[in-house]
């Protein structure tokens, strides 16, 4: 298992493998998002208390869940980069951070839109809202730190440390509704209890969550592939790949000899 993961951590191997994953991720994302949004926005019954305003849940909840998952991905990549010096982990983190920031902003915006008819205001200093706003600042801090150093390695280390420190905020977001008096409702889905809504309402929500995750995976893969090409532009396998007269792929022999992946981690 570890040798396979170590091989996948090589930029050239990842670049080839990710090309096979992208069509599947895009297909799942499009199918799930179209089906979930059509079902949730047009056919799911209105909520008995909130009416049709509850339908923002089909955007707000997936964006909020994904925003937290993405930050956990940043922390995992930071740990791998700092401990094992696998530079692909840093490339993934570089690609994922702006997407996570966008999802956090979408969660905050959709929550504010939802709050107007539900709470009578677009913003209050609720524990969940405040901790999500802090997460947005953490994302922005990670992004800014990467470009604030003359050395890319120094920027990567600083961003990785901030991502690890920022993980403290994830349990605060999750348990804020239990630890403090908050207007937010508890989690819609739990592993131990049935969903507190009929299937006609939670199935499209589940489809939207799946679609958001697949879309996130596709976007991060595409951005990581671009980052790989940018950082590895001087490597022979990239030159062979971009050459208009070359049919060779990364890892295959080329006229210049076999492509070496030594030191690619």
PDB file of C-alpha atoms in Angstrom:
ATOM      1  CA  UNK A   1       0.000   0.000   0.000  1.00  0.00           C
ATOM      2  CA  UNK A   2       2.720   2.507   0.993  1.00  0.00           C
ATOM      3  CA  UNK A   3       4.835   1.890  -2.149  1.00  0.00           C
ATOM      4  CA  UNK A   4       1.714   2.533  -4.278  1.00  0.00           C
ATOM      5  CA  UNK A   5       0.994   5.792  -2.416  1.00  0.00           C
ATOM      6  CA  UNK A   6       4.646   6.799  -2.709  1.00  0.00           C
ATOM      7  CA  UNK A   7       4.521   6.198  -6.466  1.00  0.00           C
ATOM      8  CA  UNK A   8       1.290   8.195  -6.753  1.00  0.00           C
ATOM      9  CA  UNK A   9       3.034  11.030  -4.921  1.00  0.00           C
ATOM     10  CA  UNK A  10       5.340  11.461  -7.901  1.00  0.00           C
ATOM     11  CA  UNK A  11       4.082  14.403 -10.012  1.00  0.00           C
ATOM     12  CA  UNK A  12       4.491  12.519 -13.304  1.00  0.00           C
ATOM     13  CA  UNK A  13       2.518   9.491 -12.068  1.00  0.00           C
ATOM     14  CA  UNK A  14      -0.180  11.696 -10.576  1.00  0.00           C
ATOM     15  CA  UNK A  15      -0.505  13.671 -13.795  1.00  0.00           C
ATOM     16  CA  UNK A  16      -1.221  10.525 -15.820  1.00  0.00           C
ATOM     17  CA  UNK A  17      -3.557   8.951 -13.248  1.00  0.00           C
ATOM     18  CA  UNK A  18      -5.580  12.116 -12.672  1.00  0.00           C
ATOM     19  CA  UNK A  19      -6.355  12.363 -16.365  1.00  0.00           C
ATOM     20  CA  UNK A  20      -8.308   9.108 -16.036  1.00  0.00           C
ATOM     21  CA  UNK A  21     -10.189  10.288 -12.942  1.00  0.00           C
ATOM     22  CA  UNK A  22     -11.369  13.627 -14.310  1.00  0.00           C
ATOM     23  CA  UNK A  23     -14.107  12.403 -16.712  1.00  0.00           C
ATOM     24  CA  UNK A  24     -15.699  10.299 -13.968  1.00  0.00           C
ATOM     25  CA  UNK A  25     -15.668  13.153 -11.482  1.00  0.00           C
ATOM     26  CA  UNK A  26     -17.175  15.570 -13.984  1.00  0.00           C
ATOM     27  CA  UNK A  27     -19.870  13.032 -14.917  1.00  0.00           C
ATOM     28  CA  UNK A  28     -20.841  12.412 -11.287  1.00  0.00           C
ATOM     29  CA  UNK A  29     -20.787  16.134 -10.525  1.00  0.00           C
ATOM     30  CA  UNK A  30     -23.026  17.088 -13.449  1.00  0.00           C
ATOM     31  CA  UNK A  31     -25.520  14.247 -12.931  1.00  0.00           C
ATOM     32  CA  UNK A  32     -25.781  14.697  -9.167  1.00  0.00           C
ATOM     33  CA  UNK A  33     -26.004  18.504  -9.274  1.00  0.00           C
ATOM     34  CA  UNK A  34     -28.603  18.566 -12.045  1.00  0.00           C
ATOM     35  CA  UNK A  35     -30.736  15.859 -10.422  1.00  0.00           C
ATOM     36  CA  UNK A  36     -30.364  17.253  -6.910  1.00  0.00           C
ATOM     37  CA  UNK A  37     -31.064  20.868  -7.804  1.00  0.00           C
ATOM     38  CA  UNK A  38     -34.047  20.015 -10.023  1.00  0.00           C
ATOM     39  CA  UNK A  39     -35.539  17.727  -7.373  1.00  0.00           C
ATOM     40  CA  UNK A  40     -34.808  20.017  -4.451  1.00  0.00           C
ATOM     41  CA  UNK A  41     -35.816  23.311  -6.050  1.00  0.00           C
ATOM     42  CA  UNK A  42     -38.829  22.157  -8.078  1.00  0.00           C
ATOM     43  CA  UNK A  43     -40.257  18.941  -6.653  1.00  0.00           C
ATOM     44  CA  UNK A  44     -39.369  18.677  -2.952  1.00  0.00           C
ATOM     45  CA  UNK A  45     -42.251  19.762  -0.691  1.00  0.00           C
ATOM     46  CA  UNK A  46     -42.079  23.117   1.056  1.00  0.00           C
ATOM     47  CA  UNK A  47     -41.085  23.164   4.712  1.00  0.00           C
ATOM     48  CA  UNK A  48     -44.046  23.435   7.093  1.00  0.00           C
ATOM     49  CA  UNK A  49     -42.428  26.337   8.966  1.00  0.00           C
ATOM     50  CA  UNK A  50     -40.114  28.094   6.500  1.00  0.00           C
ATOM     51  CA  UNK A  51     -42.034  27.496   3.297  1.00  0.00           C
ATOM     52  CA  UNK A  52     -39.981  27.658   0.113  1.00  0.00           C
ATOM     53  CA  UNK A  53     -37.194  29.693   1.718  1.00  0.00           C
ATOM     54  CA  UNK A  54     -35.767  26.455   3.121  1.00  0.00           C
ATOM     55  CA  UNK A  55     -34.666  25.442  -0.382  1.00  0.00           C
ATOM     56  CA  UNK A  56     -31.443  27.418   0.085  1.00  0.00           C
ATOM     57  CA  UNK A  57     -30.406  24.384   2.159  1.00  0.00           C
ATOM     58  CA  UNK A  58     -29.559  22.580  -1.092  1.00  0.00           C
ATOM     59  CA  UNK A  59     -26.706  25.055  -1.656  1.00  0.00           C
ATOM     60  CA  UNK A  60     -25.864  26.176   1.877  1.00  0.00           C
ATOM     61  CA  UNK A  61     -25.382  22.802   3.546  1.00  0.00           C
ATOM     62  CA  UNK A  62     -23.188  21.180   0.825  1.00  0.00           C
ATOM     63  CA  UNK A  63     -21.042  24.328   0.604  1.00  0.00           C
ATOM     64  CA  UNK A  64     -20.594  24.473   4.394  1.00  0.00           C
ATOM     65  CA  UNK A  65     -19.701  20.769   4.670  1.00  0.00           C
ATOM     66  CA  UNK A  66     -17.282  20.976   1.769  1.00  0.00           C
ATOM     67  CA  UNK A  67     -15.637  24.134   3.147  1.00  0.00           C
ATOM     68  CA  UNK A  68     -14.712  22.253   6.323  1.00  0.00           C
ATOM     69  CA  UNK A  69     -13.635  19.104   4.463  1.00  0.00           C
ATOM     70  CA  UNK A  70     -11.360  21.146   2.221  1.00  0.00           C
ATOM     71  CA  UNK A  71      -9.618  22.727   5.200  1.00  0.00           C
ATOM     72  CA  UNK A  72      -9.030  19.254   6.640  1.00  0.00           C
ATOM     73  CA  UNK A  73      -7.497  18.336   3.288  1.00  0.00           C
ATOM     74  CA  UNK A  74      -5.195  21.362   3.569  1.00  0.00           C
ATOM     75  CA  UNK A  75      -4.106  20.239   7.037  1.00  0.00           C
ATOM     76  CA  UNK A  76      -3.476  16.665   5.843  1.00  0.00           C
ATOM     77  CA  UNK A  77      -1.420  17.941   2.903  1.00  0.00           C
ATOM     78  CA  UNK A  78       0.474  20.262   5.254  1.00  0.00           C
ATOM     79  CA  UNK A  79       1.386  17.362   7.531  1.00  0.00           C
ATOM     80  CA  UNK A  80       2.524  15.200   4.615  1.00  0.00           C
ATOM     81  CA  UNK A  81       4.580  18.047   3.170  1.00  0.00           C
ATOM     82  CA  UNK A  82       6.236  19.032   6.442  1.00  0.00           C
ATOM     83  CA  UNK A  83       6.988  15.477   7.630  1.00  0.00           C
ATOM     84  CA  UNK A  84       7.685  13.531   4.425  1.00  0.00           C
ATOM     85  CA  UNK A  85       8.622  16.430   2.113  1.00  0.00           C
ATOM     86  CA  UNK A  86       6.311  15.150  -0.634  1.00  0.00           C
ATOM     87  CA  UNK A  87       5.937  18.217  -2.803  1.00  0.00           C
ATOM     88  CA  UNK A  88       2.801  16.932  -4.564  1.00  0.00           C
ATOM     89  CA  UNK A  89       0.984  17.400  -1.251  1.00  0.00           C
ATOM     90  CA  UNK A  90       1.926  21.069  -1.329  1.00  0.00           C
ATOM     91  CA  UNK A  91       0.719  21.314  -4.934  1.00  0.00           C
ATOM     92  CA  UNK A  92      -2.659  19.849  -3.937  1.00  0.00           C
ATOM     93  CA  UNK A  93      -2.921  22.291  -1.031  1.00  0.00           C
ATOM     94  CA  UNK A  94      -2.054  25.195  -3.334  1.00  0.00           C
ATOM     95  CA  UNK A  95      -4.784  24.111  -5.750  1.00  0.00           C
ATOM     96  CA  UNK A  96      -7.414  23.400  -3.083  1.00  0.00           C
ATOM     97  CA  UNK A  97      -7.114  26.537  -0.920  1.00  0.00           C
ATOM     98  CA  UNK A  98      -8.891  28.973  -3.320  1.00  0.00           C
ATOM     99  CA  UNK A  99     -11.674  26.440  -3.922  1.00  0.00           C
ATOM    100  CA  UNK A 100     -12.130  26.003  -0.167  1.00  0.00           C
ATOM    101  CA  UNK A 101     -12.216  29.772   0.308  1.00  0.00           C
ATOM    102  CA  UNK A 102     -14.872  30.042  -2.410  1.00  0.00           C
ATOM    103  CA  UNK A 103     -16.992  27.352  -0.733  1.00  0.00           C
ATOM    104  CA  UNK A 104     -16.681  29.087   2.625  1.00  0.00           C
ATOM    105  CA  UNK A 105     -17.753  32.396   1.083  1.00  0.00           C
ATOM    106  CA  UNK A 106     -20.677  30.635  -0.630  1.00  0.00           C
ATOM    107  CA  UNK A 107     -21.728  29.070   2.678  1.00  0.00           C
ATOM    108  CA  UNK A 108     -21.615  32.463   4.419  1.00  0.00           C
ATOM    109  CA  UNK A 109     -23.491  34.213   1.599  1.00  0.00           C
ATOM    110  CA  UNK A 110     -26.205  31.562   1.295  1.00  0.00           C
ATOM    111  CA  UNK A 111     -26.549  31.468   5.076  1.00  0.00           C
ATOM    112  CA  UNK A 112     -27.042  35.217   5.124  1.00  0.00           C
ATOM    113  CA  UNK A 113     -29.687  34.966   2.387  1.00  0.00           C
ATOM    114  CA  UNK A 114     -31.401  32.235   4.386  1.00  0.00           C
ATOM    115  CA  UNK A 115     -31.179  34.291   7.574  1.00  0.00           C
ATOM    116  CA  UNK A 116     -33.215  37.221   6.224  1.00  0.00           C
ATOM    117  CA  UNK A 117     -36.594  35.371   6.082  1.00  0.00           C
ATOM    118  CA  UNK A 118     -35.719  33.017   8.967  1.00  0.00           C
ATOM    119  CA  UNK A 119     -34.082  35.290  11.558  1.00  0.00           C
ATOM    120  CA  UNK A 120     -35.106  38.689  10.204  1.00  0.00           C
ATOM    121  CA  UNK A 121     -31.486  39.749   9.615  1.00  0.00           C
ATOM    122  CA  UNK A 122     -28.707  38.829   7.225  1.00  0.00           C
ATOM    123  CA  UNK A 123     -26.004  38.632   9.900  1.00  0.00           C
ATOM    124  CA  UNK A 124     -25.656  38.113  13.649  1.00  0.00           C
ATOM    125  CA  UNK A 125     -22.563  37.210  15.649  1.00  0.00           C
ATOM    126  CA  UNK A 126     -23.791  33.670  16.039  1.00  0.00           C
ATOM    127  CA  UNK A 127     -21.135  31.123  17.115  1.00  0.00           C
ATOM    128  CA  UNK A 128     -21.463  29.120  13.888  1.00  0.00           C
ATOM    129  CA  UNK A 129     -21.383  32.201  11.662  1.00  0.00           C
ATOM    130  CA  UNK A 130     -18.435  33.694  13.506  1.00  0.00           C
ATOM    131  CA  UNK A 131     -16.380  30.501  13.389  1.00  0.00           C
ATOM    132  CA  UNK A 132     -17.122  30.116   9.663  1.00  0.00           C
ATOM    133  CA  UNK A 133     -15.989  33.706   9.095  1.00  0.00           C
ATOM    134  CA  UNK A 134     -12.758  32.883  10.945  1.00  0.00           C
ATOM    135  CA  UNK A 135     -12.339  29.904   8.617  1.00  0.00           C
ATOM    136  CA  UNK A 136     -12.614  32.211   5.610  1.00  0.00           C
ATOM    137  CA  UNK A 137      -9.864  34.406   7.086  1.00  0.00           C
ATOM    138  CA  UNK A 138      -7.733  31.298   7.654  1.00  0.00           C
ATOM    139  CA  UNK A 139      -8.156  30.305   3.996  1.00  0.00           C
ATOM    140  CA  UNK A 140      -7.177  33.793   2.887  1.00  0.00           C
ATOM    141  CA  UNK A 141      -4.203  33.723   5.248  1.00  0.00           C
ATOM    142  CA  UNK A 142      -2.992  30.425   3.786  1.00  0.00           C
ATOM    143  CA  UNK A 143      -3.311  31.812   0.244  1.00  0.00           C
ATOM    144  CA  UNK A 144      -1.558  35.100   1.067  1.00  0.00           C
ATOM    145  CA  UNK A 145       1.285  33.429   2.965  1.00  0.00           C
ATOM    146  CA  UNK A 146       2.254  31.372  -0.075  1.00  0.00           C
ATOM    147  CA  UNK A 147       3.019  34.499  -2.044  1.00  0.00           C
ATOM    148  CA  UNK A 148       4.558  36.524   0.781  1.00  0.00           C
ATOM    149  CA  UNK A 149       8.015  34.967   0.713  1.00  0.00           C
ATOM    150  CA  UNK A 150      10.790  35.218  -1.837  1.00  0.00           C
ATOM    151  CA  UNK A 151      11.355  31.489  -1.442  1.00  0.00           C
ATOM    152  CA  UNK A 152       8.493  29.199  -2.466  1.00  0.00           C
ATOM    153  CA  UNK A 153       9.595  26.626   0.118  1.00  0.00           C
ATOM    154  CA  UNK A 154       9.397  29.202   2.903  1.00  0.00           C
ATOM    155  CA  UNK A 155       5.924  30.245   1.788  1.00  0.00           C
ATOM    156  CA  UNK A 156       4.806  26.634   1.623  1.00  0.00           C
ATOM    157  CA  UNK A 157       6.095  25.910   5.120  1.00  0.00           C
ATOM    158  CA  UNK A 158       4.402  29.004   6.566  1.00  0.00           C
ATOM    159  CA  UNK A 159       1.108  28.175   4.849  1.00  0.00           C
ATOM    160  CA  UNK A 160       1.331  24.569   6.035  1.00  0.00           C
ATOM    161  CA  UNK A 161       1.884  25.617   9.640  1.00  0.00           C
ATOM    162  CA  UNK A 162      -1.113  27.975   9.493  1.00  0.00           C
ATOM    163  CA  UNK A 163      -3.270  25.185   8.025  1.00  0.00           C
ATOM    164  CA  UNK A 164      -2.324  22.863  10.890  1.00  0.00           C
ATOM    165  CA  UNK A 165      -2.962  25.557  13.513  1.00  0.00           C
ATOM    166  CA  UNK A 166      -6.261  26.446  11.830  1.00  0.00           C
ATOM    167  CA  UNK A 167      -7.539  22.904  12.367  1.00  0.00           C
ATOM    168  CA  UNK A 168      -8.422  24.030  15.892  1.00  0.00           C
ATOM    169  CA  UNK A 169     -11.345  25.913  14.337  1.00  0.00           C
ATOM    170  CA  UNK A 170     -12.933  22.819  12.729  1.00  0.00           C
ATOM    171  CA  UNK A 171     -14.336  21.251  15.941  1.00  0.00           C
ATOM    172  CA  UNK A 172     -15.439  24.737  17.027  1.00  0.00           C
ATOM    173  CA  UNK A 173     -17.513  25.037  13.842  1.00  0.00           C
ATOM    174  CA  UNK A 174     -18.951  21.540  14.233  1.00  0.00           C
ATOM    175  CA  UNK A 175     -19.848  21.704  17.925  1.00  0.00           C
ATOM    176  CA  UNK A 176     -20.669  25.404  18.207  1.00  0.00           C
ATOM    177  CA  UNK A 177     -24.399  24.640  18.172  1.00  0.00           C
ATOM    178  CA  UNK A 178     -23.907  22.354  21.184  1.00  0.00           C
ATOM    179  CA  UNK A 179     -21.407  24.440  23.169  1.00  0.00           C
ATOM    180  CA  UNK A 180     -23.090  27.849  22.910  1.00  0.00           C
ATOM    181  CA  UNK A 181     -26.554  29.331  22.576  1.00  0.00           C
ATOM    182  CA  UNK A 182     -26.960  29.647  18.820  1.00  0.00           C
ATOM    183  CA  UNK A 183     -29.722  30.176  16.291  1.00  0.00           C
ATOM    184  CA  UNK A 184     -28.354  27.437  14.079  1.00  0.00           C
ATOM    185  CA  UNK A 185     -30.113  24.090  14.098  1.00  0.00           C
ATOM    186  CA  UNK A 186     -28.147  20.881  14.858  1.00  0.00           C
ATOM    187  CA  UNK A 187     -26.665  18.796  12.054  1.00  0.00           C
ATOM    188  CA  UNK A 188     -29.188  17.685   9.450  1.00  0.00           C
ATOM    189  CA  UNK A 189     -27.529  14.268   9.014  1.00  0.00           C
ATOM    190  CA  UNK A 190     -26.001  12.094  11.723  1.00  0.00           C
ATOM    191  CA  UNK A 191     -24.704   8.532  11.597  1.00  0.00           C
ATOM    192  CA  UNK A 192     -26.781   7.463  14.606  1.00  0.00           C
ATOM    193  CA  UNK A 193     -30.200   8.928  13.789  1.00  0.00           C
ATOM    194  CA  UNK A 194     -32.595   9.016  10.863  1.00  0.00           C
ATOM    195  CA  UNK A 195     -32.811  12.338   8.997  1.00  0.00           C
ATOM    196  CA  UNK A 196     -35.423  14.685  10.567  1.00  0.00           C
ATOM    197  CA  UNK A 197     -37.121  15.197   7.193  1.00  0.00           C
ATOM    198  CA  UNK A 198     -38.955  13.052   4.637  1.00  0.00           C
ATOM    199  CA  UNK A 199     -37.003  11.215   1.948  1.00  0.00           C
ATOM    200  CA  UNK A 200     -38.374  13.564  -0.703  1.00  0.00           C
ATOM    201  CA  UNK A 201     -36.404  16.353   0.991  1.00  0.00           C
ATOM    202  CA  UNK A 202     -33.178  14.687   2.166  1.00  0.00           C
ATOM    203  CA  UNK A 203     -32.456  12.573  -0.931  1.00  0.00           C
ATOM    204  CA  UNK A 204     -31.954  15.656  -3.164  1.00  0.00           C
ATOM    205  CA  UNK A 205     -29.808  17.156  -0.388  1.00  0.00           C
ATOM    206  CA  UNK A 206     -27.663  14.022  -0.402  1.00  0.00           C
ATOM    207  CA  UNK A 207     -27.375  14.260  -4.196  1.00  0.00           C
ATOM    208  CA  UNK A 208     -26.239  17.869  -3.892  1.00  0.00           C
ATOM    209  CA  UNK A 209     -23.600  16.935  -1.310  1.00  0.00           C
ATOM    210  CA  UNK A 210     -22.288  14.200  -3.632  1.00  0.00           C
ATOM    211  CA  UNK A 211     -22.328  16.616  -6.570  1.00  0.00           C
ATOM    212  CA  UNK A 212     -20.440  19.296  -4.624  1.00  0.00           C
ATOM    213  CA  UNK A 213     -17.765  16.820  -3.562  1.00  0.00           C
ATOM    214  CA  UNK A 214     -17.367  15.498  -7.113  1.00  0.00           C
ATOM    215  CA  UNK A 215     -17.161  19.067  -8.454  1.00  0.00           C
ATOM    216  CA  UNK A 216     -14.580  19.903  -5.801  1.00  0.00           C
ATOM    217  CA  UNK A 217     -12.541  16.830  -6.738  1.00  0.00           C
ATOM    218  CA  UNK A 218     -12.618  17.725 -10.427  1.00  0.00           C
ATOM    219  CA  UNK A 219     -11.642  21.358  -9.818  1.00  0.00           C
ATOM    220  CA  UNK A 220      -8.807  20.462  -7.456  1.00  0.00           C
ATOM    221  CA  UNK A 221      -7.467  17.822  -9.843  1.00  0.00           C
ATOM    222  CA  UNK A 222      -7.499  20.273 -12.752  1.00  0.00           C
ATOM    223  CA  UNK A 223      -5.814  23.001 -10.713  1.00  0.00           C
ATOM    224  CA  UNK A 224      -3.251  20.545  -9.344  1.00  0.00           C
ATOM    225  CA  UNK A 225      -2.406  19.376 -12.859  1.00  0.00           C
ATOM    226  CA  UNK A 226      -1.753  22.988 -13.840  1.00  0.00           C
ATOM    227  CA  UNK A 227       0.387  23.453 -10.720  1.00  0.00           C
ATOM    228  CA  UNK A 228       2.353  20.299 -11.557  1.00  0.00           C
ATOM    229  CA  UNK A 229       3.108  21.581 -15.046  1.00  0.00           C
ATOM    230  CA  UNK A 230       4.097  24.985 -13.687  1.00  0.00           C
ATOM    231  CA  UNK A 231       6.518  23.631 -11.097  1.00  0.00           C
ATOM    232  CA  UNK A 232       7.871  20.771 -13.208  1.00  0.00           C
ATOM    233  CA  UNK A 233       8.221  22.771 -16.412  1.00  0.00           C
ATOM    234  CA  UNK A 234      11.957  22.097 -16.623  1.00  0.00           C
ATOM    235  CA  UNK A 235      11.623  18.349 -16.197  1.00  0.00           C
ATOM    236  CA  UNK A 236      12.122  16.168 -19.250  1.00  0.00           C
ATOM    237  CA  UNK A 237       8.764  14.408 -18.915  1.00  0.00           C
ATOM    238  CA  UNK A 238       6.939  17.755 -19.122  1.00  0.00           C
ATOM    239  CA  UNK A 239       8.959  18.777 -22.176  1.00  0.00           C
ATOM    240  CA  UNK A 240       8.109  15.472 -23.832  1.00  0.00           C
ATOM    241  CA  UNK A 241       4.446  15.895 -22.919  1.00  0.00           C
ATOM    242  CA  UNK A 242       4.214  19.419 -24.313  1.00  0.00           C
ATOM    243  CA  UNK A 243       6.258  18.718 -27.415  1.00  0.00           C
ATOM    244  CA  UNK A 244       3.949  18.804 -30.497  1.00  0.00           C
ATOM    245  CA  UNK A 245       5.998  16.069 -32.168  1.00  0.00           C
ATOM    246  CA  UNK A 246       6.228  13.699 -29.201  1.00  0.00           C
ATOM    247  CA  UNK A 247       3.851  10.843 -28.430  1.00  0.00           C
ATOM    248  CA  UNK A 248       5.652   9.851 -25.252  1.00  0.00           C
ATOM    249  CA  UNK A 249       3.895   9.926 -21.897  1.00  0.00           C
ATOM    250  CA  UNK A 250       5.343  10.542 -18.442  1.00  0.00           C
ATOM    251  CA  UNK A 251       7.171   7.446 -17.309  1.00  0.00           C
ATOM    252  CA  UNK A 252       7.745   6.134 -20.817  1.00  0.00           C
ATOM    253  CA  UNK A 253      11.017   6.170 -22.700  1.00  0.00           C
ATOM    254  CA  UNK A 254      11.612   9.133 -24.947  1.00  0.00           C
ATOM    255  CA  UNK A 255      14.314   9.929 -27.520  1.00  0.00           C
ATOM    256  CA  UNK A 256      16.232  11.648 -24.727  1.00  0.00           C
ATOM    257  CA  UNK A 257      16.239   8.460 -22.664  1.00  0.00           C
ATOM    258  CA  UNK A 258      14.108   7.162 -19.818  1.00  0.00           C
ATOM    259  CA  UNK A 259      12.403   9.784 -17.696  1.00  0.00           C
ATOM    260  CA  UNK A 260      13.800   9.858 -14.191  1.00  0.00           C
ATOM    261  CA  UNK A 261      11.451  10.536 -11.295  1.00  0.00           C
ATOM    262  CA  UNK A 262      14.227  10.547  -8.736  1.00  0.00           C
ATOM    263  CA  UNK A 263      13.874  13.484  -6.400  1.00  0.00           C
ATOM    264  CA  UNK A 264      10.308  14.247  -7.544  1.00  0.00           C
ATOM    265  CA  UNK A 265       8.999  13.873  -4.055  1.00  0.00           C
TER     266      UNK A 265
END
